[in-house]
Amino acid sequence: MTFIVKTRKVLLNKLLNRRQLSVELLHPNKPTPSQESVVKELAQKYKADERNVVVYGLRTSFGGNRTTGFALIYDTQQYLLKFEPKFRLRRRGIIPKRDGSRKGWKEVKSKLKKTRGSEKTKIYMSRKTDKREVIRAQKETYLKGFVGK
Amino acid sequence: MSGGLTYFNEDFPVYSDLVSTINDQLQSIDNLHVITCTTENKNNISQYLRAKNATMTKYLIHLNMYLLHKLNYGNLDEFPIDQLIEDKILLQKIIQAQKKLQYSIDKLSKYQDTQTNEDDQVVDQVEKLSLKPRIENLHKDETIDKASNPNQKYVPPKLAATLSKNDLNKQKQERREELRKTQKKANLIRSILDDQETDKPKEMTERDLQQLYYGRAEDEKQIEKRKYEEDHMTRLPTTRDEKRRERIAERKANVTRLDDFQEFETINKVLNKGTKKIKKPLGSKLKGSMKKILKRKRR
């Protein structure tokens, strides 16, 4: 291990079935550690599955040697899929990433400004990639393939 | 015809009285002009008043002539009506401007009243003390009636010392200068003590700890931001000011002295050691469609 992990402000969130904590990493004369290494360390420390641990917001302070971030440790994978925002699920690969370019979305936006009523919703739904049913189906397929420890 | 003249004859005595008052005012203004010859500002005001009254009289005279002309069935084509209109417009503008000069006119009239003429002699010099404000003329508060509340006590107004903004800034500057002086002294003493090699451990002040722990001393705003982020488990975006400050701090941290260029030389040597200039292939700078065309040609 090339860095030291310190956890502060550990909070048990029963409503969302998870533990919330702020993480502090000390790595003198070394670059910032990767998210995967941090996830491993936290899973070991809190005796949880690595796949149920989410780390985000890692930021190194000025001068190096120290980074701060946040971590969420869910009870089960189902709660993770339920309560985690979509962009973080996309990062993990559970939901596939969005197709289409930024320019295309901007064109749709300009069209939306000119239309009103039912036509507006049609244009919007034609472009919208992450529909609710599709995401639900993707989550179910992921859960079927998930084998718990 | 005769009816018009009768109306004119009825109103004439009133009209003549008005004209005589205007003449009297003109005379008083002339006297004022003589009295106030010493100061420039008052001279202008008296001139203004004279001009105003002169135009009024001129306008009235012309009006009279017009009326008489009309009543006697005179030829109105020969009568200069444009001048009448000019005078009227002038008068209107003068009266509009008088609102702004009202204060100085009142002051002048007050000065005239206070002037003591011994045997009707004119005083040359202005006495500034005579133009003092009069507290008697202050409007009294009509809500507080002593008759209705005879037992009312006198409550003095609340006075509190207030600091102006300039004073606050001055205080801040003074504090900063004092801090700088003390820091300079402390640095000097520290450098002297460091030269003396001892086995004693060095004392870490709060600022040193902060610098060690957080990389550099934090401002109040940064501390607030950090606390908010930790409480809400989010990351706030970095603003342009923060980026600018970080860049400045980096520059300061890297440069110890202005005339110390050795560090840059060594850094440049280390960086450029063993590196060769890599030539970019042709067409690397091209963009878009031209790049595609080149690729096709190469194939």
PDB file of C-alpha atoms in Angstrom, chain A residues 6 8-9 20-22 24 26 56-59 61-63 66 68-72 88, chain B residues 212-216 225-227 229-238 246 249-250 253:
ATOM      1  CA  LYS A   6      -8.429   8.011   6.881  1.00  0.00           C
ATOM      2  CA  ARG A   8     -14.153  10.926   8.874  1.00  0.00           C
ATOM      3  CA  LYS A   9     -17.803  11.812   9.458  1.00  0.00           C
ATOM      4  CA  GLN A  20     -21.767   7.828   4.008  1.00  0.00           C
ATOM      5  CA  LEU A  21     -18.234   8.951   4.840  1.00  0.00           C
ATOM      6  CA  SER A  22     -15.593  11.444   3.828  1.00  0.00           C
ATOM      7  CA  GLU A  24      -8.766  11.464   3.347  1.00  0.00           C
ATOM      8  CA  LEU A  26      -2.167  10.716   2.484  1.00  0.00           C
ATOM      9  CA  TYR A  56     -16.357  10.039  -5.870  1.00  0.00           C
ATOM     10  CA  GLY A  57     -15.151  13.638  -5.622  1.00  0.00           C
ATOM     11  CA  LEU A  58     -11.449  12.890  -5.173  1.00  0.00           C
ATOM     12  CA  ARG A  59      -9.501  16.115  -5.197  1.00  0.00           C
ATOM     13  CA  SER A  61      -4.937  19.690  -2.352  1.00  0.00           C
ATOM     14  CA  PHE A  62      -2.437  22.277  -3.482  1.00  0.00           C
ATOM     15  CA  GLY A  63       1.128  21.004  -3.280  1.00  0.00           C
ATOM     16  CA  ARG A  66      -3.097  14.788   0.344  1.00  0.00           C
ATOM     17  CA  THR A  68     -10.002  14.303  -0.019  1.00  0.00           C
ATOM     18  CA  GLY A  69     -13.101  12.601  -1.332  1.00  0.00           C
ATOM     19  CA  PHE A  70     -16.376  10.955  -0.430  1.00  0.00           C
ATOM     20  CA  ALA A  71     -17.514   7.329  -0.282  1.00  0.00           C
ATOM     21  CA  LEU A  72     -20.825   5.493  -0.080  1.00  0.00           C
ATOM     22  CA  ARG A  88     -22.357   7.146 -11.741  1.00  0.00           C
TER      23      ARG A  88
ATOM     24  CA  LEU B 212       1.580  21.240   6.290  1.00  0.00           C
ATOM     25  CA  TYR B 213      -1.873  19.787   6.400  1.00  0.00           C
ATOM     26  CA  TYR B 214      -3.659  21.746   3.730  1.00  0.00           C
ATOM     27  CA  GLY B 215      -0.717  22.674   1.538  1.00  0.00           C
ATOM     28  CA  ARG B 216      -1.115  26.368   2.256  1.00  0.00           C
ATOM     29  CA  LYS B 225     -16.410  26.068   1.083  1.00  0.00           C
ATOM     30  CA  ARG B 226     -14.644  23.028   2.505  1.00  0.00           C
ATOM     31  CA  LYS B 227     -17.142  22.730   5.347  1.00  0.00           C
ATOM     32  CA  GLU B 229     -18.663  20.323   0.703  1.00  0.00           C
ATOM     33  CA  GLU B 230     -18.084  17.964   3.586  1.00  0.00           C
ATOM     34  CA  ASP B 231     -21.521  18.499   5.067  1.00  0.00           C
ATOM     35  CA  HIS B 232     -23.397  17.996   1.816  1.00  0.00           C
ATOM     36  CA  MET B 233     -21.097  15.340   0.290  1.00  0.00           C
ATOM     37  CA  THR B 234     -20.730  17.288  -2.946  1.00  0.00           C
ATOM     38  CA  ARG B 235     -18.028  19.059  -4.883  1.00  0.00           C
ATOM     39  CA  LEU B 236     -18.611  22.682  -5.823  1.00  0.00           C
ATOM     40  CA  PRO B 237     -17.172  23.882  -9.124  1.00  0.00           C
ATOM     41  CA  THR B 238     -13.982  25.942  -8.994  1.00  0.00           C
ATOM     42  CA  GLU B 246      -3.895  28.881  -7.487  1.00  0.00           C
ATOM     43  CA  ALA B 249       0.356  30.702  -5.564  1.00  0.00           C
ATOM     44  CA  GLU B 250       2.112  28.166  -7.783  1.00  0.00           C
ATOM     45  CA  ALA B 253       5.941  28.816  -4.520  1.00  0.00           C
TER      46      ALA B 253
END
